[in-house]
Coordinates of C-alpha atoms in Angstrom, one line a residue:
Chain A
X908 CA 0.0 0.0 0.0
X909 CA 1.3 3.5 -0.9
X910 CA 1.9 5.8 1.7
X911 CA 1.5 9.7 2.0
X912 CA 4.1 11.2 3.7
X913 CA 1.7 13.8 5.3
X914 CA -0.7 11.4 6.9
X915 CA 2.7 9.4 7.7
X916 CA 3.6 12.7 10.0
X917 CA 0.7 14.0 11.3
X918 CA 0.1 10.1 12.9
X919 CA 3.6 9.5 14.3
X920 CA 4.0 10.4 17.5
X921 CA 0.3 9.4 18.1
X922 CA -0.9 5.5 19.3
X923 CA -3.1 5.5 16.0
X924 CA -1.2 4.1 12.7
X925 CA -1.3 5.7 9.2
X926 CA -4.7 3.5 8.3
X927 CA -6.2 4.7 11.1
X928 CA -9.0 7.7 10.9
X929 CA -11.9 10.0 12.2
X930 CA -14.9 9.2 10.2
X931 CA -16.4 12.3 9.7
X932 CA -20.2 10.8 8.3
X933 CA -21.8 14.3 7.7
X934 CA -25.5 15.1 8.5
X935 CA -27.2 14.2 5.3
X936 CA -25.7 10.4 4.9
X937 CA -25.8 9.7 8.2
X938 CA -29.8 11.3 8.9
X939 CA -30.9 10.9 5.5
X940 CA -29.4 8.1 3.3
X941 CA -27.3 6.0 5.5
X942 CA -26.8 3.3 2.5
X943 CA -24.2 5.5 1.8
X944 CA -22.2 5.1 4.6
X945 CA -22.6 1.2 4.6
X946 CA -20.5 0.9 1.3
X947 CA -17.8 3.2 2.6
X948 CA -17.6 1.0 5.6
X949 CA -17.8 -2.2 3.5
X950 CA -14.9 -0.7 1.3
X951 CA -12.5 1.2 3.7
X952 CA -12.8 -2.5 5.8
X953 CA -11.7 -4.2 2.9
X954 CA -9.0 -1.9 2.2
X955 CA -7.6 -2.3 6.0
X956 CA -8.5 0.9 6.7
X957 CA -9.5 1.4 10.5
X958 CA -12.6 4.0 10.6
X959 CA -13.2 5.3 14.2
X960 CA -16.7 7.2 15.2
X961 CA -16.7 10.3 16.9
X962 CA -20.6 10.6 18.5
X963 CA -19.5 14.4 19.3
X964 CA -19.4 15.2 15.8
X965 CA -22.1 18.3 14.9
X966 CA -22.6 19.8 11.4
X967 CA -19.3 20.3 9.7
X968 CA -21.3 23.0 9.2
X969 CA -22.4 22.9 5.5
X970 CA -20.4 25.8 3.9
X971 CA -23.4 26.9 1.7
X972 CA -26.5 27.0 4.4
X973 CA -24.6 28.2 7.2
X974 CA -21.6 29.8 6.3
X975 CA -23.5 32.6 3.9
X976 CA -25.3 32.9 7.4
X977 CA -23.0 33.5 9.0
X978 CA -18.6 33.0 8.1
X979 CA -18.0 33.6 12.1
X980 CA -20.4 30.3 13.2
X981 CA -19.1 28.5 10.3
X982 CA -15.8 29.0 11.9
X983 CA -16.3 28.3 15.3
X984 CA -18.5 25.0 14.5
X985 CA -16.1 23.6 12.0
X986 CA -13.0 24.0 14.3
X987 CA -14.9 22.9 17.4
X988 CA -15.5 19.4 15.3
X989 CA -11.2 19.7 14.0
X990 CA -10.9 20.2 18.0
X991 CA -12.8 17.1 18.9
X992 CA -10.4 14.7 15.7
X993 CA -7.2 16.6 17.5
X994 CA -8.3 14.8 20.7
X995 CA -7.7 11.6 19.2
X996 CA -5.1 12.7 17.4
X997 CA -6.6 11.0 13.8
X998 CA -6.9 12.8 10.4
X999 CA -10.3 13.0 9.2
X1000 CA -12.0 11.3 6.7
X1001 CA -15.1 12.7 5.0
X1002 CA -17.4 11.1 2.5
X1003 CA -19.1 14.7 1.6
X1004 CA -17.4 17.1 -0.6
X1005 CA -19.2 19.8 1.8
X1006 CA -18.3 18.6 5.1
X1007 CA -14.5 18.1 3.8
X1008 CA -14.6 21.6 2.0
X1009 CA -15.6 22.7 5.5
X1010 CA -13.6 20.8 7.5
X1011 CA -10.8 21.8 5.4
X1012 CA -11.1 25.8 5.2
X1013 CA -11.6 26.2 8.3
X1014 CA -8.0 24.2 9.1
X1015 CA -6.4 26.5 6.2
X1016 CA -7.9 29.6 7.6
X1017 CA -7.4 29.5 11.5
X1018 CA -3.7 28.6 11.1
X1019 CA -3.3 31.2 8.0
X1020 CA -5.4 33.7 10.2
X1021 CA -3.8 34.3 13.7
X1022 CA -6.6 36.7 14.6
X1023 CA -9.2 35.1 13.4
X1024 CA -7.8 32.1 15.2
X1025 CA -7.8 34.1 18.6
X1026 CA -11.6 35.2 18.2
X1027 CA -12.6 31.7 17.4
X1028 CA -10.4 29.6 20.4
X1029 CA -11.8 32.3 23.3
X1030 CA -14.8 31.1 22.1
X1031 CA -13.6 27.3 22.0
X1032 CA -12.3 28.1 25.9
X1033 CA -16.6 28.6 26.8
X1034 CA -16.5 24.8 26.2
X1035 CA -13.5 23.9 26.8
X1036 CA -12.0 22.7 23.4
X1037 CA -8.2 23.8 21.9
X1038 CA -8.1 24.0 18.2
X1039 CA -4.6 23.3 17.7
X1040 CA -4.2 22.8 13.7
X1041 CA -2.2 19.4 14.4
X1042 CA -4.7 17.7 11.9
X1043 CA -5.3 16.5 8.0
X1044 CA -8.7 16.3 7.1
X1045 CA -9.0 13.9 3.9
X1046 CA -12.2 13.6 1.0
X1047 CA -12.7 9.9 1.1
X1048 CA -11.5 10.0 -2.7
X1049 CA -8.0 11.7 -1.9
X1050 CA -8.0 9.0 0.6
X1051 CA -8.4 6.0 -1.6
X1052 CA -6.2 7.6 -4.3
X1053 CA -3.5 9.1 -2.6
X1054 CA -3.0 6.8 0.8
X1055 CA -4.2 3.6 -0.9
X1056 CA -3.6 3.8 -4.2
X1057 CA -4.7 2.6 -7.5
X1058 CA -2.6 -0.3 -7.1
X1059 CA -4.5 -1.9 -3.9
X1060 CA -8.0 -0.7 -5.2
X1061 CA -8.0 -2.3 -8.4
X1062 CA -6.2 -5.9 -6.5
X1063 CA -9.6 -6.1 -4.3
X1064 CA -12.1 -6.3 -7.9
X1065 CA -13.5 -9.9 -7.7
X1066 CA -16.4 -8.8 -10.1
X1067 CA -15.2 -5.9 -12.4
X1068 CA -17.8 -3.3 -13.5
X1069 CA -16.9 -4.2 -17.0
X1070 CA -19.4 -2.6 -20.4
X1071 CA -20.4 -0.6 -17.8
X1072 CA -20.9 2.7 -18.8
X1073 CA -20.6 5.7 -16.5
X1074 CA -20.9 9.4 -16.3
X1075 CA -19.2 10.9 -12.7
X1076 CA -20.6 14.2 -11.7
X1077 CA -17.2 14.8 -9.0
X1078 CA -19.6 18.4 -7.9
X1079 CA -18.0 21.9 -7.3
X1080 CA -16.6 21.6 -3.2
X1081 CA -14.8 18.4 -3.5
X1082 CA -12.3 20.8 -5.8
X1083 CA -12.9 24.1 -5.3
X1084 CA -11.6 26.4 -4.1
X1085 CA -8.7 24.9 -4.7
X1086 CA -6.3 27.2 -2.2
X1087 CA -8.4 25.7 0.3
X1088 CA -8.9 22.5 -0.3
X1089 CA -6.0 21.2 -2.0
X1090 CA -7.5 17.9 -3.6
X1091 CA -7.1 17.0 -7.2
X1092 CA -7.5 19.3 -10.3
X1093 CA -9.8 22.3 -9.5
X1094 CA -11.2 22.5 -12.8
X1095 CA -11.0 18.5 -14.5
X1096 CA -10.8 16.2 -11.1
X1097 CA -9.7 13.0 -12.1
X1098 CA -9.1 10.7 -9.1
X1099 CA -12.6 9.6 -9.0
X1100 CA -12.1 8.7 -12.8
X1101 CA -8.9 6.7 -12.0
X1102 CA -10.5 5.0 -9.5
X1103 CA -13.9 3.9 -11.7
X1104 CA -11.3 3.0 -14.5
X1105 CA -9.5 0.8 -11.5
X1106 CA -12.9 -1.1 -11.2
X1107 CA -13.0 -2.0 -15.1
X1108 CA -15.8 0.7 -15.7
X1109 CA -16.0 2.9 -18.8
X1110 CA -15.8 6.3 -17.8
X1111 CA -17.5 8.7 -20.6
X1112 CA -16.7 11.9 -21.5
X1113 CA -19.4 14.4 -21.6
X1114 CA -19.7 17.8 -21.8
X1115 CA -21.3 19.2 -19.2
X1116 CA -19.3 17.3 -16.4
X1117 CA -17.8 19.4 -14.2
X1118 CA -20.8 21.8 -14.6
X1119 CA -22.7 22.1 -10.8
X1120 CA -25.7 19.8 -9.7
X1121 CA -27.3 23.5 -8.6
X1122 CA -28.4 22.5 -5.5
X1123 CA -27.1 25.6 -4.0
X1124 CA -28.9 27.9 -6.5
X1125 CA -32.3 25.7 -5.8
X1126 CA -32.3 27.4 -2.5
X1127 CA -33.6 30.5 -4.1
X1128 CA -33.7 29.7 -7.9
X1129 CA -35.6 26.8 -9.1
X1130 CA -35.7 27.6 -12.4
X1131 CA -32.1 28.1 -12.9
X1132 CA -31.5 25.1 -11.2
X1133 CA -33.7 23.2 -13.2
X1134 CA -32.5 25.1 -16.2
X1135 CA -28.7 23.8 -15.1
X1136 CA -30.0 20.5 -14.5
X1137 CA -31.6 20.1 -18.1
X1138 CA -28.0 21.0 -19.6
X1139 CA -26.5 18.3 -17.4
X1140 CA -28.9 15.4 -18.1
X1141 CA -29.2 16.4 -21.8
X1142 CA -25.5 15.9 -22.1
X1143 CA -25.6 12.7 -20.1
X1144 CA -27.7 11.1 -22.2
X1145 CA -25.8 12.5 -25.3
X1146 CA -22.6 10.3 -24.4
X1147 CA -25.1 6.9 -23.3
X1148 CA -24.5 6.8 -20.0
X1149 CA -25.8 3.5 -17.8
X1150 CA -25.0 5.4 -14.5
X1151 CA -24.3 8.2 -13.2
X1152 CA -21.6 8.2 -10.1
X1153 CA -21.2 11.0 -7.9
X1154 CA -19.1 11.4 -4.6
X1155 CA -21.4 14.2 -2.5
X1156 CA -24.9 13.5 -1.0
X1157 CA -26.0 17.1 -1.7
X1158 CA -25.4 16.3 -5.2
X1159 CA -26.2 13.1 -5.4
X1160 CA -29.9 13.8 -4.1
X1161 CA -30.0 16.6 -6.2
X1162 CA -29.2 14.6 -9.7
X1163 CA -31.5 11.5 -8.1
X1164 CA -35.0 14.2 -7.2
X1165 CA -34.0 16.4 -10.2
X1166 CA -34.7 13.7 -12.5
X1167 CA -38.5 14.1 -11.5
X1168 CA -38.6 17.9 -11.8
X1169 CA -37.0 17.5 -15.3
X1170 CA -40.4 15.8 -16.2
X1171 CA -42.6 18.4 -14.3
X1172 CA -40.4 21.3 -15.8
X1173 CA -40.0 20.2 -19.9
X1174 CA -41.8 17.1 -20.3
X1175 CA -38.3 15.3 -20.3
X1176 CA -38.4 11.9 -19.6
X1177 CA -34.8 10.8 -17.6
X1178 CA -34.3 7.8 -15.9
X1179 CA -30.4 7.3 -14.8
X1180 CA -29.6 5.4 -11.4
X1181 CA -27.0 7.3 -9.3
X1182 CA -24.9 5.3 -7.4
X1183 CA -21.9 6.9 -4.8
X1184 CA -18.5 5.7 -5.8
X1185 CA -18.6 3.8 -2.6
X1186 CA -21.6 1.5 -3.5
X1187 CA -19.9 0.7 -7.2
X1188 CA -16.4 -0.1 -5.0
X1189 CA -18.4 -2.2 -3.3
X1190 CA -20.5 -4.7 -6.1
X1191 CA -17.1 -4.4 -7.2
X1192 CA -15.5 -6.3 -3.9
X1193 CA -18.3 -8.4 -4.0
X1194 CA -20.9 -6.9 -2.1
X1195 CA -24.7 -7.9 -2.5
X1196 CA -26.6 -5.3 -3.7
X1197 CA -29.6 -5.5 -0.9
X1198 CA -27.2 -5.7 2.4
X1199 CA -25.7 -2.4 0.8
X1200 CA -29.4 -0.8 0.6
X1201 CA -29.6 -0.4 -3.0
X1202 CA -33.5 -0.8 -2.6
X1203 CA -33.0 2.6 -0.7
X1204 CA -32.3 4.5 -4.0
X1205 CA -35.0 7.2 -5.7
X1206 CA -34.2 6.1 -9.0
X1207 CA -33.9 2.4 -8.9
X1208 CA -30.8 0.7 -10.2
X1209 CA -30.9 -3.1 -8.9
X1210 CA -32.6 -4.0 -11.8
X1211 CA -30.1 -2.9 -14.4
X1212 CA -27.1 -4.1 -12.1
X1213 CA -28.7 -7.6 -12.7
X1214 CA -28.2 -7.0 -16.2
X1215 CA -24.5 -6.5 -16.3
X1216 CA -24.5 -9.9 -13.7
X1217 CA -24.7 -8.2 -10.5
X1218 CA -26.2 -9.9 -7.1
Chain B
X215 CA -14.2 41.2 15.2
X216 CA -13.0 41.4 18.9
X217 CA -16.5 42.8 19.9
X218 CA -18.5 40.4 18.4
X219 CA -20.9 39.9 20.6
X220 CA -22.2 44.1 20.4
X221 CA -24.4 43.8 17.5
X222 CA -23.0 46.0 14.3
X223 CA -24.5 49.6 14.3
X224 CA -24.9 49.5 10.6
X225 CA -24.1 46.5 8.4
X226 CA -23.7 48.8 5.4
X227 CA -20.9 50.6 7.5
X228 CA -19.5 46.8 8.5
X229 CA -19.5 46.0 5.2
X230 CA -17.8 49.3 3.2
X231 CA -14.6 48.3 6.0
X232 CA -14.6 44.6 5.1
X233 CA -14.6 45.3 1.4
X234 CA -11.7 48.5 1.6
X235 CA -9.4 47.3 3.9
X236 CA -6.9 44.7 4.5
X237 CA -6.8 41.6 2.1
X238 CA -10.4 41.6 0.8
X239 CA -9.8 45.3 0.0
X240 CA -6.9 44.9 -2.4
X241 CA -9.1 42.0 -3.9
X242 CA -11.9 44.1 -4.8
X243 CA -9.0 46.5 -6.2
X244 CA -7.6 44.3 -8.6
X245 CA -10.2 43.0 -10.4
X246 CA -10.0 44.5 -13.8
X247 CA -13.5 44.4 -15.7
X248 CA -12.8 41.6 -17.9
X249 CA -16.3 39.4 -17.1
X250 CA -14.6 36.2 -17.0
X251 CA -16.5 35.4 -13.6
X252 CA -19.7 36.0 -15.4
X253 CA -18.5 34.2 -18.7
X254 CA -18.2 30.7 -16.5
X255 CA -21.1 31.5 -13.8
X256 CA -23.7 28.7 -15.5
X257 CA -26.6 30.7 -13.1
X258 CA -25.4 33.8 -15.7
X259 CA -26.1 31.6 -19.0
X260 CA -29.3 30.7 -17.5
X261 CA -30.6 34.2 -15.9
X262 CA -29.4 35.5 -18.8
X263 CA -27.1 37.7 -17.2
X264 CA -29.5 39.0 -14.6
X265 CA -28.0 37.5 -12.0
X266 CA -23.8 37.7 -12.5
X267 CA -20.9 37.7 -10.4
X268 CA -18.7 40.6 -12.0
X269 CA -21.9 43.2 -11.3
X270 CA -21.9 42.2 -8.3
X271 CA -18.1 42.8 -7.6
X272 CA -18.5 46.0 -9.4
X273 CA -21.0 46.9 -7.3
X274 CA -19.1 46.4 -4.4
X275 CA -16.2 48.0 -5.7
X276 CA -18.3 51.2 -6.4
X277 CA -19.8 51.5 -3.0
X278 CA -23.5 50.1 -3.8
X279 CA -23.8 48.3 -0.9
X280 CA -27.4 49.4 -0.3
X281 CA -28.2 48.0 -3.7
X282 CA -26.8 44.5 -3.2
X283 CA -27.7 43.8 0.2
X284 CA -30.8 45.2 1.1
X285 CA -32.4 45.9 -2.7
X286 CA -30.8 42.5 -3.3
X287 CA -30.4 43.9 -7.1
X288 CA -28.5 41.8 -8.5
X289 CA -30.0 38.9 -6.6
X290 CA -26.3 37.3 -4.5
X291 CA -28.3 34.8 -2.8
X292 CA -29.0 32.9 -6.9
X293 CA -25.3 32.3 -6.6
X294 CA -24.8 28.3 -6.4
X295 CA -21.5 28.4 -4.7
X296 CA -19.9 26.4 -7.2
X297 CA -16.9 28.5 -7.1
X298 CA -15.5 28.5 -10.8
X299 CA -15.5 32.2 -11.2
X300 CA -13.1 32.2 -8.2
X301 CA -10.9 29.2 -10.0
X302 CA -10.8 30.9 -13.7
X303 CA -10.7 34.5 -12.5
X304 CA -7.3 35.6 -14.0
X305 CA -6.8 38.1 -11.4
X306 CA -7.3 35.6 -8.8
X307 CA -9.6 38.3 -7.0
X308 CA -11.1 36.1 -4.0
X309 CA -14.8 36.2 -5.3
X310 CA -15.7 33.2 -3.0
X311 CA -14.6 35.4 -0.1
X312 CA -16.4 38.5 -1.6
X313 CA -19.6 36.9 -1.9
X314 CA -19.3 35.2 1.1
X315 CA -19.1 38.6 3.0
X316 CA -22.2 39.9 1.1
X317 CA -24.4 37.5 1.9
X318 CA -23.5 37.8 5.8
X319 CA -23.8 41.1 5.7
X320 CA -27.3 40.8 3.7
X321 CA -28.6 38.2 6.4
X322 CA -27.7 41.1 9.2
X323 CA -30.9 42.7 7.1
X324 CA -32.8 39.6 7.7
X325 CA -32.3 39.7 3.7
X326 CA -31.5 36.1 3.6
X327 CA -34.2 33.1 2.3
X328 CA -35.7 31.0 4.4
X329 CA -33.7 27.7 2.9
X330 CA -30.7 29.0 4.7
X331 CA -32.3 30.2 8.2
X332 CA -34.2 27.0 8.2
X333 CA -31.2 24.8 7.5
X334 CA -28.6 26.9 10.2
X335 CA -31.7 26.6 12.7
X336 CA -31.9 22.5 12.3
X337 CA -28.1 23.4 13.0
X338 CA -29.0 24.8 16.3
X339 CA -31.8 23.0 17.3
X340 CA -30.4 19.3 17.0
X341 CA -26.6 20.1 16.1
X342 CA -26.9 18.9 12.7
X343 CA -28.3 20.0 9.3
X344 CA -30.7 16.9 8.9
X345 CA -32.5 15.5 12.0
X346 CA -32.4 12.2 12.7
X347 CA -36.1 10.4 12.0
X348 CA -37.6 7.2 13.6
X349 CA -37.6 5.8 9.7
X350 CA -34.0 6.5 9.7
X351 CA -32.9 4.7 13.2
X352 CA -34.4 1.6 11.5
X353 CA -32.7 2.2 8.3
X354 CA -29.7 2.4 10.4
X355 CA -30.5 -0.9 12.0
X356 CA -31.3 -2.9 9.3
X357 CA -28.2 -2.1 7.5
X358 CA -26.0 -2.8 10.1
X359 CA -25.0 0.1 10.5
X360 CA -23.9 1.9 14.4
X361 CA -26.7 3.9 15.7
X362 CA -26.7 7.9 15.3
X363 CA -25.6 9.4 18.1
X364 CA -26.5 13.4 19.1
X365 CA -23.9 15.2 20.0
X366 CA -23.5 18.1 23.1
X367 CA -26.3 20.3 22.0
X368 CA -25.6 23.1 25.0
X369 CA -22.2 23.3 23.3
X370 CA -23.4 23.8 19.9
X371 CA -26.1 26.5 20.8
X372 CA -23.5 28.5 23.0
X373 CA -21.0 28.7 20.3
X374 CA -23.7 29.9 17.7
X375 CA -25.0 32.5 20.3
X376 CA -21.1 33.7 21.1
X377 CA -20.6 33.5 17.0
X378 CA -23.9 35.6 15.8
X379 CA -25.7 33.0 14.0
X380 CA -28.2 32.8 17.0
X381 CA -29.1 36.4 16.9
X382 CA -29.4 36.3 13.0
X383 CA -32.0 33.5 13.8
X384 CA -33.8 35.7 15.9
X385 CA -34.0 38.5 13.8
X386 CA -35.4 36.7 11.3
X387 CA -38.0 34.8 13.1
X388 CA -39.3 38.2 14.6
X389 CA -39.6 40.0 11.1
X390 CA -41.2 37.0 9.9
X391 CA -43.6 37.0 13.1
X392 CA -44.5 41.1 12.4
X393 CA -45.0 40.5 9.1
X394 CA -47.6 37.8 9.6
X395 CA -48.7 40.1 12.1
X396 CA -49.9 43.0 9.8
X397 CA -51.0 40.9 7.4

């Protein structure tokens, strides 16, 4: 297994070892579709990669909702959760591109910003928490690319997701902005592309795929979500896709309830099963589709699965 | 910043001193017209340029504070966070920052959708964005998964109270009560 030399240094002088981390859930996989979070346990198991809870985990807090309400909360939540990982002295692991663009910033911006830093710990010291910045916060997908690597994903494949054909929507915050969250390529990510190709998938091109899901903009602009939306599915189903795979639950509910309001808004009929990058890992490793809650999905994809010889 | 908890006396005044001084201020300075932002903002292609991110930086730049944050003309709050205009700007003026500051400063106006109130109120009701339901618990079960826990809520609502969200809360719900009210 490859090693990164950050999550190497950061563990060290700790009692945890390099494959050990603070799974950071996030509200909406853990409240909301918790199917989710099954496959990245199944996987990361798999993978020998030790996944701790932390019960005193709030809100990241989502850097849409509650940081345009207010940056100074935003702060002070997100560093009272990197407080709580410190403890434990574990890097984080997040499988939402929200909670780790969160969980992230805030890091970056308390140790770029001493006097921002001050504010927030004297408000820390009300509740007795230190943010001390001695943390890496991880996305799941940086995880499995950079600190497992290709190499050890692609050794695991017992039933490879081969004809399959597969259109990844990798959403705005797992890359952007960049300065803050350092993952893959702001613009054209392609770890989780490396990883599907790992798997034996095809990964299509299409034109509209680093374009948002506009679930941020459906908070006060339906249309223009909708309108976004339309461009995105249109080009989807341009390049054939079977599946679409996407690596945030904010977008991934989004593309899965959009596909209804596509036929309320133009009369357009779609129907393309979205599935995290987790759950495809895990039919992958040899995971039945029902003990992973694929009957949990909106749009329905157990029945095409079967089709390319899935259980 | 140090005084956080003495509510702002104007947040038109807060936000002319964010936007003029110290990083944010030389930003704003920089940016040099070109519409690049609004060029890659998809909500632009699809408001046909009603709602854009370089009048909006212009507009700060200028001093029309009034206009974008209590007229809310342009609209900021149709921005979808996606952040490209911050990633292709080739000024690298720190629009995420910019609008971010905006929209705080518009929610001291209670000029902020209910979408977002609602969503940072879950926050400080239950300490997370989406409650946990009975349905869910079950789902949890059945799956095998361990069971949700809640985390220190008294913790969660003091820092939001020390932080300002909790007053922006309470602004809200009281315009929203008065204007019921008269109606």
């Amino acid at each position: 297994m490859a090693t990164n030399p950050i999550t190497q240094d950061a563990t060290e002088s700790t009692a945890s070892g390099p494959n050990d981390f603070e799974l950071f859930v996030g509200c909406t996989i853990q409240n909301r579709i918790p199917f989710i979070e099954k496959s990245a346990r199944y996987v990361f198991e798999k993978l020998g990669i030790t996944l701790h809870d932390n019960g005193e985990f709030a809100c990241c807090p989502d850097p849409v909702g509650v940081q345009s309400t207010s940056h100074d909360t935003w702060l002070t939540l997100g560093a009272r959760n990197l407080a709580l990982a410190e403890e434990s002295n574990r890097n984080i692991v997040s499988l939402c591109n929200g909670c780790s663009e969160t969980l992230k910033a805030v890091n970056h911006e308390l140790k770029e910003h001493p006097e921002e830093r001050k504010v927030v710990q004297s408000r820390l010291d009300e509740i007795g928490k230190t943010f001390k910045g001695s943390i890496e916060v991880k996305h799941f997908i940086e995880l499995l690319h950079e600190h497992v690597g290709i190499p050890a994903i692609k050794s695991l494949v017992i039933k490879p997701l081969t004809g399959l054909k597969i259109a990844i929507h990798p959403g705005c915050h797992y890359s952007r902005p960049h300065e803050l969250v350092h993952t893959d390529d702001p613009m054209e990510p392609i770890y989780p592309r490396k990883i599907l190709e790992a798997l034996g998938a095809t990964v299509l091109d299409y034109q509209e795929e680093n374009m948002c899901c506009g679930s941020g903009v459906a908070r006060n602009n339906q249309a223009a979500a909708d309108g976004m939306l339309k461009r995105k599915y249109a080009s989807i189903q341009d390049a054939e896709a079977d599946i679409i795979a996407a690596i945030c639950p904010s977008c991934y509910q989004q593309l899965e309830v959009g596909q209804k309001n596509m036929k309320k808004a133009y009369g357009m009929e779609v129907k393309i099963p979205v599935l995290y990058v987790t759950e495809l890992m895990a039919i992958a490793y040899g995971g039945k589709m029902k003990d992973l809650g694929f009957q949990f999905h909106q749009v329905k994809p157990m029945k095409l699965l079967k089709e390319f010889g899935f259980e | 910043m140090e005084n956080e908890s003495i509510p702002p006396e104007s947040p038109v005044a807060c936000l002319r001193d964010d936007l003029t001084t110290g990083e944010m201020g030389i930003s704003l300075n920089i940016c040099y017209n070109c519409s690049t932002c609004s060029t890659i903002c998809p909500v632009a292609l699809e408001t046909e340029g009603k709602f854009n991110p370089r009048s909006i930086i212009q507009l700060a730049n200028c001093g029309f504070l009034e206009r974008l944050i209590i007229d809310l003309e342009p609209n900021v709050w149709d921005c979808s966070m996606c952040e490209l205009c911050q990633e292709a700007c080739p000024q690298h003026v720190d629009l995420h920052g910019i609008f971010v500051t905006v929209k705080n400063a518009a929610a001291e106006y209670e000029n902020i959708p209910e979408s977002y109130t609602s969503e940072t109120g879950q926050v400080y009701l239950f300490g997370k964005a989406v409650p946990l339901q009975p349905a869910i618990v079950k789902r949890r079960e059945k799956l095998g998964l361990p069971p949700s826990i809640d985390t220190s809520l008294n913790e969660i609502q003091l820092l939001m109270t020390l932080s300002g969200a909790k007053a922006i809360l309470d602004a809200v719900e009281k315009k929203k009560a008065t204007t019921e009210e008269a109606i």
